[in-house]
Short mmCIF file of C-alpha atoms in Angstrom, two decimals:
data_model
loop_
_atom_site.label_atom_id
_atom_site.label_comp_id
_atom_site.label_asym_id
_atom_site.label_seq_id
_atom_site.Cartn_x
_atom_site.Cartn_y
_atom_site.Cartn_z
CA UNK A 287 23.12 11.91 -19.91
CA UNK A 288 24.32 12.49 -16.39
CA UNK A 289 24.57 9.69 -13.76
CA UNK A 290 21.44 11.00 -12.09
CA UNK A 291 19.46 11.02 -15.36
CA UNK A 292 20.48 7.37 -15.91
CA UNK A 293 19.33 6.60 -12.37
CA UNK A 294 15.92 8.19 -13.00
CA UNK A 295 15.62 6.35 -16.36
CA UNK A 296 16.51 2.95 -14.86
CA UNK A 297 13.91 3.44 -12.12
CA UNK A 298 11.17 4.32 -14.43
CA UNK A 299 12.15 1.53 -16.83
CA UNK A 300 12.08 -0.90 -13.89
CA UNK A 301 8.42 0.07 -13.30
CA UNK A 302 7.25 -0.46 -16.81
CA UNK A 303 9.25 -3.68 -17.00
CA UNK A 304 7.42 -4.71 -13.79
CA UNK A 305 4.06 -4.12 -15.33
CA UNK A 306 4.91 -6.09 -18.53
CA UNK A 307 6.53 -9.07 -16.77
CA UNK A 308 3.64 -9.27 -14.31
CA UNK A 309 1.14 -9.93 -17.13
CA UNK A 310 3.27 -12.26 -19.04
CA UNK A 311 4.27 -14.40 -16.05
CA UNK A 312 0.69 -14.91 -14.96
CA UNK A 313 -0.31 -16.15 -18.39
CA UNK A 314 2.27 -18.91 -18.31
CA UNK A 315 1.34 -19.92 -14.78
CA UNK A 316 -2.49 -20.19 -15.35
CA UNK A 317 -2.47 -24.03 -15.78
CA UNK A 318 -0.64 -24.42 -12.45
CA UNK A 319 -3.05 -22.02 -10.67
CA UNK A 320 -6.04 -23.97 -11.99
CA UNK A 321 -4.56 -27.32 -10.86
CA UNK A 322 -3.70 -26.10 -7.34
CA UNK A 323 -6.88 -24.08 -6.56
CA UNK A 324 -9.29 -26.22 -8.55
CA UNK A 325 -10.61 -23.16 -10.45
CA UNK A 326 -13.24 -23.50 -13.12
CA UNK A 327 -12.50 -22.34 -16.63
CA UNK A 328 -14.74 -19.33 -16.13
CA UNK A 329 -12.85 -18.22 -12.91
CA UNK A 330 -9.51 -18.79 -14.48
CA UNK A 331 -10.50 -16.67 -17.46
CA UNK A 332 -11.70 -14.11 -14.97
CA UNK A 333 -8.24 -13.89 -13.32
CA UNK A 334 -6.95 -12.53 -16.63
CA UNK A 335 -10.05 -10.47 -17.41
CA UNK A 336 -10.10 -8.82 -13.96
CA UNK A 337 -6.68 -7.17 -14.65
CA UNK A 338 -8.02 -6.06 -18.07
CA UNK A 339 -11.13 -4.49 -16.53
CA UNK A 340 -9.07 -2.54 -13.92
CA UNK A 341 -6.38 -1.52 -16.37
CA UNK A 342 -8.70 -0.60 -19.29
CA UNK A 343 -11.46 0.90 -17.21
CA UNK A 344 -9.24 3.38 -15.27
CA UNK A 345 -6.47 4.23 -17.75
CA UNK A 346 -7.78 7.56 -19.06
CA UNK A 347 -8.69 8.69 -15.60
CA UNK A 348 -5.20 7.59 -14.47
CA UNK A 349 -3.43 9.62 -17.14
CA UNK A 350 -5.48 12.86 -16.34
CA UNK A 351 -4.94 12.31 -12.59
CA UNK A 352 -1.22 12.23 -13.17
CA UNK A 353 -1.38 15.53 -14.94
CA UNK A 354 -3.56 17.20 -12.33
CA UNK A 355 -2.18 15.69 -9.09
CA UNK A 356 1.48 15.38 -10.03
CA UNK A 357 3.30 12.72 -11.94
CA UNK A 358 5.70 11.76 -9.24
CA UNK A 359 3.02 11.59 -6.49
CA UNK A 360 0.72 9.35 -8.49
CA UNK A 361 3.59 7.17 -9.61
CA UNK A 362 4.73 6.50 -6.02
CA UNK A 363 1.28 6.03 -4.65
CA UNK A 364 0.08 3.51 -7.21
CA UNK A 365 3.43 1.64 -7.29
CA UNK A 366 2.82 0.99 -3.58
CA UNK A 367 -0.74 -0.23 -4.22
CA UNK A 368 0.59 -2.45 -7.09
CA UNK A 369 3.13 -3.97 -4.64
CA UNK A 370 0.61 -4.66 -1.96
CA UNK A 371 -2.11 -6.36 -4.07
CA UNK A 372 0.39 -8.35 -6.04
CA UNK A 373 1.60 -9.80 -2.81
CA UNK A 374 -2.01 -10.43 -1.65
CA UNK A 375 -2.56 -12.40 -4.90
CA UNK A 376 0.22 -14.70 -3.89
CA UNK A 377 -1.54 -15.61 -0.64
CA UNK A 378 -4.86 -16.37 -2.34
CA UNK A 379 -6.52 -19.62 -1.36
CA UNK A 380 -9.79 -18.95 -3.26
CA UNK A 381 -10.63 -17.77 -6.81
CA UNK A 382 -12.41 -14.64 -5.62
CA UNK A 383 -9.27 -13.61 -3.83
CA UNK A 384 -7.24 -13.75 -6.97
CA UNK A 385 -10.05 -11.88 -8.89
CA UNK A 386 -9.94 -8.93 -6.32
CA UNK A 387 -6.16 -8.83 -6.26
CA UNK A 388 -5.84 -8.79 -10.04
CA UNK A 389 -8.53 -6.12 -10.50
CA UNK A 390 -6.84 -3.72 -8.02
CA UNK A 391 -3.44 -4.49 -9.51
CA UNK A 392 -4.84 -3.49 -12.91
CA UNK A 393 -6.17 -0.23 -11.49
CA UNK A 394 -2.86 0.45 -10.00
CA UNK A 395 -1.18 -0.18 -13.35
CA UNK A 396 -3.69 2.08 -15.01
CA UNK A 397 -2.58 5.00 -12.72
CA UNK A 398 1.09 4.12 -12.61
CA UNK A 399 1.94 3.55 -16.29
CA UNK A 400 0.87 6.92 -17.76
CA UNK A 401 2.48 8.78 -14.81
CA UNK A 402 5.76 6.89 -15.43
CA UNK A 403 5.63 7.70 -19.13
CA UNK A 404 4.95 11.41 -18.33
CA UNK A 405 7.96 11.46 -15.92
CA UNK A 406 10.12 10.15 -18.85
CA UNK A 407 8.94 12.88 -21.20
CA UNK A 408 9.07 15.65 -18.66
CA UNK A 409 12.57 14.72 -17.29
CA UNK A 410 14.28 14.50 -20.75
CA UNK A 411 14.21 17.37 -23.21
CA UNK A 412 12.61 16.76 -26.66
CA UNK A 413 15.24 15.70 -29.15
CA UNK A 414 18.03 13.10 -29.19
CA UNK A 415 18.02 12.89 -25.32
CA UNK A 416 14.31 12.05 -25.15
CA UNK A 417 14.54 9.73 -28.11
CA UNK A 418 17.30 7.77 -26.43
CA UNK A 419 15.41 7.73 -23.14
CA UNK A 420 12.18 6.57 -24.81
CA UNK A 421 13.99 3.91 -26.71
CA UNK A 422 15.45 2.45 -23.55
CA UNK A 423 12.07 2.86 -21.80
CA UNK A 424 10.07 1.22 -24.58
CA UNK A 425 12.68 -1.55 -25.03
CA UNK A 426 12.40 -2.43 -21.30
CA UNK A 427 8.62 -2.48 -21.62
CA UNK A 428 8.80 -4.76 -24.55
CA UNK A 429 11.30 -6.97 -22.76
CA UNK A 430 8.92 -7.29 -19.86
CA UNK A 431 6.32 -8.83 -22.17
CA UNK A 432 8.76 -11.25 -23.78
CA UNK A 433 11.04 -12.13 -20.92
CA UNK A 434 8.04 -12.51 -18.63
CA UNK A 435 7.17 -15.73 -20.53
CA UNK A 436 10.52 -17.07 -19.59
CA UNK A 437 10.49 -15.83 -16.01
CA UNK A 438 6.99 -17.11 -15.56
CA UNK A 439 8.03 -20.57 -16.71
CA UNK A 440 10.97 -20.65 -14.25
CA UNK A 441 9.08 -19.34 -11.25
CA UNK A 442 5.99 -21.54 -11.90
CA UNK A 443 8.32 -24.55 -11.74
CA UNK A 444 8.96 -23.63 -8.11
CA UNK A 445 5.34 -22.80 -7.41
CA UNK A 446 2.88 -20.47 -9.06
CA UNK A 447 2.78 -18.15 -5.96
CA UNK A 448 6.25 -16.95 -6.89
CA UNK A 449 4.70 -15.35 -9.98
CA UNK A 450 3.05 -12.93 -7.56
CA UNK A 451 5.83 -12.69 -4.94
CA UNK A 452 8.62 -11.95 -7.34
CA UNK A 453 7.03 -8.63 -8.51
CA UNK A 454 6.63 -7.60 -4.86
CA UNK A 455 10.38 -7.81 -4.35
CA UNK A 456 11.14 -5.95 -7.61
CA UNK A 457 8.46 -3.26 -6.82
CA UNK A 458 9.91 -2.64 -3.34
CA UNK A 459 13.39 -1.98 -4.78
CA UNK A 460 11.91 0.28 -7.46
CA UNK A 461 9.83 2.14 -4.91
CA UNK A 462 12.82 2.94 -2.64
CA UNK A 463 14.95 4.03 -5.65
CA UNK A 464 12.07 6.24 -6.99
CA UNK A 465 11.60 8.06 -3.64
CA UNK A 466 15.39 8.79 -3.72
CA UNK A 467 15.91 9.78 -7.36
CA UNK A 468 12.69 10.69 -9.15
CA UNK A 469 11.57 14.27 -9.08
CA UNK A 470 8.77 16.23 -10.68
CA UNK A 471 10.09 18.82 -13.19
CA UNK A 472 7.98 21.60 -11.61
CA UNK A 473 6.03 22.31 -14.84
CA UNK A 474 2.68 24.00 -14.69
CA UNK A 475 -0.24 21.75 -14.05
CA UNK A 476 -3.61 22.11 -15.86
CA UNK A 477 -5.86 24.70 -14.31
CA UNK A 478 -9.09 23.67 -12.74
CA UNK A 479 -10.24 20.65 -10.80
CA UNK A 480 -11.46 17.22 -11.68
CA UNK A 481 -14.33 16.83 -14.14
CA UNK A 482 -16.12 14.34 -11.90
CA UNK A 483 -19.14 13.70 -14.19
CA UNK A 484 -16.71 13.05 -17.07
CA UNK A 485 -14.48 10.84 -14.85
CA UNK A 486 -17.42 8.65 -13.73
CA UNK A 487 -18.85 8.48 -17.26
CA UNK A 488 -15.69 7.50 -19.11
CA UNK A 489 -14.59 4.97 -16.38
CA UNK A 490 -17.96 3.33 -16.56
CA UNK A 491 -17.91 3.33 -20.30
CA UNK A 492 -14.30 1.83 -20.39
CA UNK A 493 -15.28 -0.81 -17.85
CA UNK A 494 -18.27 -1.86 -19.91
CA UNK A 495 -16.12 -1.94 -23.09
CA UNK A 496 -13.59 -4.11 -21.42
CA UNK A 497 -16.24 -6.37 -20.01
CA UNK A 498 -17.85 -6.69 -23.41
CA UNK A 499 -14.46 -7.59 -24.96
CA UNK A 500 -14.00 -10.28 -22.33
CA UNK A 501 -17.39 -11.72 -23.06
CA UNK A 502 -16.58 -12.07 -26.76
CA UNK A 503 -14.33 -14.96 -25.71
CA UNK A 504 -17.52 -17.00 -25.13
CA UNK A 505 -19.71 -16.20 -28.13
CA UNK A 506 -22.42 -18.60 -26.92
CA UNK A 507 -22.70 -17.20 -23.52
CA UNK A 508 -25.54 -14.68 -23.67
CA UNK A 509 -25.08 -12.89 -27.01
CA UNK A 510 -27.94 -10.54 -26.19
CA UNK A 511 -26.29 -9.47 -22.95
CA UNK A 512 -22.95 -8.97 -24.71
CA UNK A 513 -24.58 -6.72 -27.24
CA UNK A 514 -26.43 -4.83 -24.48
CA UNK A 515 -23.09 -4.23 -22.73
CA UNK A 516 -21.59 -2.70 -25.87
CA UNK A 517 -24.64 -0.53 -26.49
CA UNK A 518 -24.50 0.73 -22.99
CA UNK A 519 -20.74 1.42 -23.35
CA UNK A 520 -21.20 3.40 -26.52
CA UNK A 521 -24.10 5.41 -25.03
CA UNK A 522 -21.88 6.33 -22.12
CA UNK A 523 -19.06 7.31 -24.47
CA UNK A 524 -21.55 9.65 -26.25
CA UNK A 525 -22.54 11.13 -22.99
CA UNK A 526 -18.89 11.60 -22.09
CA UNK A 527 -18.28 13.50 -25.36
CA UNK A 528 -21.28 15.72 -24.61
CA UNK A 529 -19.95 16.41 -21.01
CA UNK A 530 -16.40 17.17 -22.13
CA UNK A 531 -17.54 19.73 -24.76
CA UNK A 532 -19.33 21.72 -22.05
CA UNK A 533 -16.81 21.26 -19.30
CA UNK A 534 -14.47 24.10 -18.30
CA UNK A 535 -11.92 21.57 -16.99
CA UNK A 536 -12.39 18.58 -19.19
CA UNK A 537 -10.86 15.26 -18.26
CA UNK A 538 -9.87 14.63 -21.92
CA UNK A 539 -9.42 17.63 -24.17
CA UNK A 540 -11.23 16.44 -27.18
CA UNK A 541 -9.03 18.50 -29.52
CA UNK A 542 -6.12 16.08 -28.88
CA UNK A 543 -8.15 13.49 -30.81
CA UNK A 544 -8.32 15.54 -33.91
CA UNK A 545 -4.80 14.77 -35.04
CA UNK A 546 -4.54 12.09 -37.70
CA UNK A 547 -1.00 11.13 -36.69
CA UNK A 548 -2.06 10.61 -33.06
CA UNK A 549 -5.00 8.49 -34.10
CA UNK A 550 -2.73 6.49 -36.45
CA UNK A 551 -0.21 5.76 -33.66
CA UNK A 552 -2.86 4.59 -31.25
CA UNK A 553 -4.58 2.50 -33.82
CA UNK A 554 -1.28 0.83 -34.78
CA UNK A 555 -0.51 0.16 -31.07
CA UNK A 556 -3.89 -1.51 -30.56
CA UNK A 557 -3.42 -3.73 -33.64
CA UNK A 558 0.21 -4.51 -32.83
CA UNK A 559 -0.66 -5.71 -29.32
CA UNK A 560 -3.80 -7.45 -30.50
CA UNK A 561 -1.67 -9.60 -32.81
CA UNK A 562 0.99 -10.38 -30.18
CA UNK A 563 -1.45 -11.20 -27.36
CA UNK A 564 -3.33 -13.47 -29.70
CA UNK A 565 -0.11 -15.14 -30.79
CA UNK A 566 1.02 -15.51 -27.12
CA UNK A 567 -2.20 -17.33 -26.16
CA UNK A 568 -2.08 -19.71 -29.17
CA UNK A 569 1.62 -20.49 -28.58
CA UNK A 570 1.02 -21.26 -24.88
CA UNK A 571 -1.84 -23.73 -25.76
CA UNK A 572 0.27 -25.22 -28.50
CA UNK A 573 3.39 -25.83 -26.45
CA UNK A 574 1.70 -26.96 -23.19
CA UNK A 575 -1.59 -28.58 -24.13
CA UNK A 576 -0.81 -30.06 -27.54
CA UNK A 577 2.90 -30.71 -27.27
CA UNK A 578 2.93 -31.41 -23.52
CA UNK A 579 5.82 -29.04 -22.75
CA UNK A 580 6.37 -27.78 -19.23
CA UNK A 581 6.02 -24.12 -18.25
CA UNK A 582 9.86 -23.91 -18.14
CA UNK A 583 10.16 -25.40 -21.65
CA UNK A 584 7.51 -22.99 -22.92
CA UNK A 585 9.32 -20.05 -21.45
CA UNK A 586 12.66 -21.13 -22.91
CA UNK A 587 11.04 -21.63 -26.37
CA UNK A 588 9.96 -18.00 -26.22
CA UNK A 589 13.37 -16.73 -25.12
CA UNK A 590 14.41 -15.67 -28.59
CA UNK A 591 11.65 -13.08 -28.67
CA UNK A 592 13.51 -11.39 -25.82
CA UNK A 593 16.13 -10.22 -28.36
CA UNK A 594 14.20 -6.94 -28.26
CA UNK A 595 15.43 -6.34 -24.78
CA UNK A 596 18.94 -5.88 -26.29
CA UNK A 597 18.10 -4.27 -29.63
CA UNK A 598 15.26 -1.83 -28.57
CA UNK A 599 17.42 0.42 -26.37
CA UNK A 600 20.55 0.19 -28.55
CA UNK A 601 19.58 -0.13 -32.27
CA UNK A 602 16.12 1.39 -32.45
CA UNK A 603 16.98 4.99 -31.21
CA UNK A 604 19.76 5.13 -33.84
CA UNK A 605 17.30 4.01 -36.60
CA UNK A 606 14.70 6.51 -35.46
CA UNK A 607 17.29 9.31 -35.59
CA UNK A 608 18.22 8.37 -39.07
CA UNK A 609 14.93 7.30 -40.68
CA UNK A 610 12.13 8.65 -38.43
CA UNK A 611 9.52 6.85 -36.39
CA UNK A 612 7.22 5.98 -39.30
CA UNK A 613 9.62 3.97 -41.30
CA UNK A 614 11.11 2.14 -38.38
CA UNK A 615 7.61 1.35 -37.04
CA UNK A 616 6.46 0.19 -40.49
CA UNK A 617 9.52 -2.20 -40.74
CA UNK A 618 8.67 -3.64 -37.26
CA UNK A 619 5.05 -4.35 -38.02
CA UNK A 620 6.00 -5.90 -41.38
CA UNK A 621 8.45 -8.21 -39.43
CA UNK A 622 5.56 -9.21 -37.24
CA UNK A 623 3.31 -9.97 -40.27
CA UNK A 624 5.88 -12.13 -41.85
CA UNK A 625 6.49 -14.03 -38.58
CA UNK A 626 2.83 -14.78 -38.19
CA UNK A 627 2.61 -15.87 -41.85
CA UNK A 628 5.46 -18.36 -41.30
CA UNK A 629 3.60 -19.82 -38.32
CA UNK A 630 0.30 -20.61 -40.31
CA UNK A 631 1.39 -24.19 -41.28
CA UNK A 632 1.76 -25.14 -37.65
CA UNK A 633 1.89 -28.91 -37.03
CA UNK A 634 2.41 -31.37 -34.29
CA UNK A 635 5.79 -32.65 -35.59
CA UNK A 636 7.39 -29.18 -36.05
CA UNK A 637 10.86 -28.99 -34.65
CA UNK A 638 12.03 -25.88 -32.71
CA UNK A 639 14.39 -25.05 -35.52
CA UNK A 640 11.34 -24.71 -37.86
CA UNK A 641 9.71 -22.26 -35.45
CA UNK A 642 12.81 -20.27 -34.81
CA UNK A 643 12.72 -17.86 -37.87
CA UNK A 644 9.19 -16.76 -36.98
CA UNK A 645 9.97 -16.23 -33.35
CA UNK A 646 13.14 -14.32 -34.24
CA UNK A 647 11.10 -12.04 -36.48
CA UNK A 648 8.64 -11.41 -33.66
CA UNK A 649 11.52 -10.36 -31.36
CA UNK A 650 12.74 -8.04 -34.12
CA UNK A 651 9.22 -6.61 -34.56
CA UNK A 652 9.00 -5.69 -30.88
CA UNK A 653 12.45 -4.13 -30.98
CA UNK A 654 11.54 -1.95 -34.00
CA UNK A 655 7.90 -1.20 -33.14
CA UNK A 656 7.43 -0.64 -29.38
CA UNK A 657 9.84 2.28 -29.00
CA UNK A 658 8.57 4.28 -31.99
CA UNK A 659 4.98 3.77 -30.79
CA UNK A 660 5.90 5.23 -27.43
CA UNK A 661 7.84 8.11 -28.88
CA UNK A 662 5.23 9.08 -31.45
CA UNK A 663 2.33 8.92 -28.89
CA UNK A 664 3.88 11.78 -26.87
CA UNK A 665 5.69 13.73 -29.58
CA UNK A 666 4.69 17.34 -29.72
CA UNK A 667 2.20 17.00 -26.75
CA UNK A 668 2.15 19.89 -24.22
CA UNK A 669 3.87 19.07 -20.89
CA UNK A 670 0.53 19.35 -19.02
CA UNK A 671 -1.05 16.62 -21.20
CA UNK A 672 1.77 14.08 -21.13
CA UNK A 673 -0.17 11.89 -18.70
CA UNK A 674 -3.20 12.01 -20.97
CA UNK A 675 -1.21 11.01 -24.00
CA UNK A 676 0.24 8.14 -22.07
CA UNK A 677 -3.20 7.13 -20.95
CA UNK A 678 -4.48 7.07 -24.53
CA UNK A 679 -1.45 4.94 -25.63
CA UNK A 680 -1.77 2.42 -22.80
CA UNK A 681 -5.53 2.29 -23.29
CA UNK A 682 -5.03 1.28 -26.94
CA UNK A 683 -2.36 -1.28 -25.86
CA UNK A 684 -4.62 -2.91 -23.20
CA UNK A 685 -7.66 -3.05 -25.33
CA UNK A 686 -5.60 -4.50 -28.10
CA UNK A 687 -4.33 -7.23 -25.82
CA UNK A 688 -7.87 -8.01 -24.58
CA UNK A 689 -9.28 -8.08 -28.20
CA UNK A 690 -6.48 -10.36 -29.31
CA UNK A 691 -7.21 -12.85 -26.52
CA UNK A 692 -10.96 -12.76 -27.15
CA UNK A 693 -10.59 -13.06 -31.00
CA UNK A 694 -8.26 -16.06 -30.96
CA UNK A 695 -10.36 -17.80 -28.34
CA UNK A 696 -13.51 -17.28 -30.36
CA UNK A 697 -11.92 -18.30 -33.71
CA UNK A 698 -10.28 -21.35 -32.23
CA UNK A 699 -13.55 -22.52 -30.64
CA UNK A 700 -15.51 -21.92 -33.89
CA UNK A 701 -12.88 -24.04 -35.78
CA UNK A 702 -13.35 -26.94 -33.48
CA UNK A 703 -10.34 -26.46 -31.15
CA UNK A 704 -7.23 -28.59 -31.18
CA UNK A 705 -4.53 -28.06 -33.79
CA UNK A 706 -6.92 -27.05 -36.55
CA UNK A 707 -8.52 -24.47 -34.15
CA UNK A 708 -5.06 -22.93 -33.27
CA UNK A 709 -4.09 -22.80 -36.98
CA UNK A 710 -7.35 -20.91 -37.65
CA UNK A 711 -6.68 -18.59 -34.78
CA UNK A 712 -3.32 -17.64 -36.11
CA UNK A 713 -5.04 -15.85 -38.94
CA UNK A 714 -6.12 -13.22 -36.33
CA UNK A 715 -2.56 -12.02 -35.57
CA UNK A 716 -1.64 -12.03 -39.19
CA UNK A 717 -4.64 -9.96 -40.19
CA UNK A 718 -4.08 -7.49 -37.32
CA UNK A 719 -0.43 -7.01 -38.26
CA UNK A 720 -1.22 -6.46 -42.00
CA UNK A 721 -3.84 -3.89 -41.11
CA UNK A 722 -1.46 -2.21 -38.65
CA UNK A 723 1.18 -2.01 -41.39
CA UNK A 724 -1.30 -0.42 -43.85
CA UNK A 725 -2.29 2.18 -41.18
CA UNK A 726 1.32 3.13 -40.61
CA UNK A 727 2.09 3.13 -44.28
CA UNK A 728 -0.76 5.80 -44.80
CA UNK A 729 1.33 8.19 -42.81
CA UNK A 730 4.75 7.60 -44.33
CA UNK A 731 4.58 10.65 -46.56
CA UNK A 732 3.81 12.97 -43.67
CA UNK A 733 6.65 15.37 -43.05
CA UNK A 734 5.65 16.21 -39.54
CA UNK A 735 3.26 15.12 -36.84
CA UNK A 736 1.53 17.53 -34.61
CA UNK A 737 -0.50 15.46 -32.07
CA UNK A 738 -3.42 17.29 -30.58
CA UNK A 739 -5.21 20.41 -31.76
CA UNK A 740 -4.20 22.98 -30.66
CA UNK A 741 -0.74 21.93 -29.71
CA UNK A 742 0.55 24.14 -27.04
CA UNK A 743 4.21 23.23 -27.46
CA UNK A 744 5.89 23.81 -30.88
CA UNK A 745 6.45 20.49 -32.66
CA UNK A 746 10.04 19.26 -32.83
CA UNK A 747 12.08 19.30 -36.05
CA UNK A 748 13.53 15.99 -34.94
CA UNK A 749 13.11 13.05 -37.48
CA UNK A 750 11.01 11.27 -34.88
CA UNK A 751 8.10 13.58 -35.79
CA UNK A 752 7.46 11.76 -39.04
CA UNK A 753 4.80 9.34 -37.88
#
């Protein structure tokens, strides 16, 4: 690749790294935030949930907006909004200020992430060049999730507000570089305008789904209301499908969902992130609340998972070129399942050396899985639907993370909390990883993947199309 191409790639990688590290750093800093602002458990949970609501609720709209209004334009606009509201979160003195800041930051990420992924796929031609670019991009994203735990521990030791201020500095650098380097490829945009009725319906449905998932964390808190939220969400989804079938300019072309490979990829992404988010929450409670470790010690304990930052952009693209997406992805999810299995006998007297093999396997799983998921989610998709494909992928990832957090919280509470509760909760990541591996295995014999129907671009003959 040319020097300019590397510059564009590094800028876009910086943005997705920013999004991942922002989420991970906040999770580590939550105990410090609660202590300083005197937040209740409900408000503290809401700080995490607000981001999920904004991200999950607006992701599909964000992906389609990128296709219709321009990938570069939407990327720069929402990166700026991300920067501003992350900074405002750092100045918060009340719980409601954090809730607003995190919600808007989540909305900004929902528009920014699919636009960034679409810029990657549109700036690098399909084949080895795109595989390499997506490998580096996905590796950086995975590194944000894992290294964010370490960075959050370090920054929180100086004060939790730095968890908000540090992303502002990084976002400002990325924004300036993006304005100078990133260009739209000039491809045709979809004809027609916004499907406003579809946009309002799907956004309301996704917001309700995200809210319902968040409510699952507290199974005793109004189960009838929780059920009502899900019923309303599914009714709105039904209305959305009816609207899209009649629309001349649909927000989501329903044909793109008829592809079994595309459905498999997004289901695998949801389960993979469900497992990791659940594990991350359990590990944080185990290290800090049961073992009494500091945020810095917790972050350093997770450092080995950051091995994916090195392996994902270097090793994974080579493996994909040789074996194809499906086999590499299957190996990555199996690594995760074995890692979670090794953690099941968790005890209070475990040495770090006893935990290390499992943590190493989780780092390997991220290195082998995140890139192939990203590559497969956009493989064979027409240029004017790359934003939509990215929106589907990141919707699956975000809802997976929300479901993982809710599931382990509910299982731990049902098991009585404490060490026994955490042991029981670790079954959730294991079950999700096993199911994800089975879903990927069901597509191992596919010789090609053609996401979407009809696919307006001819599918590539590259091995990456085997998911």
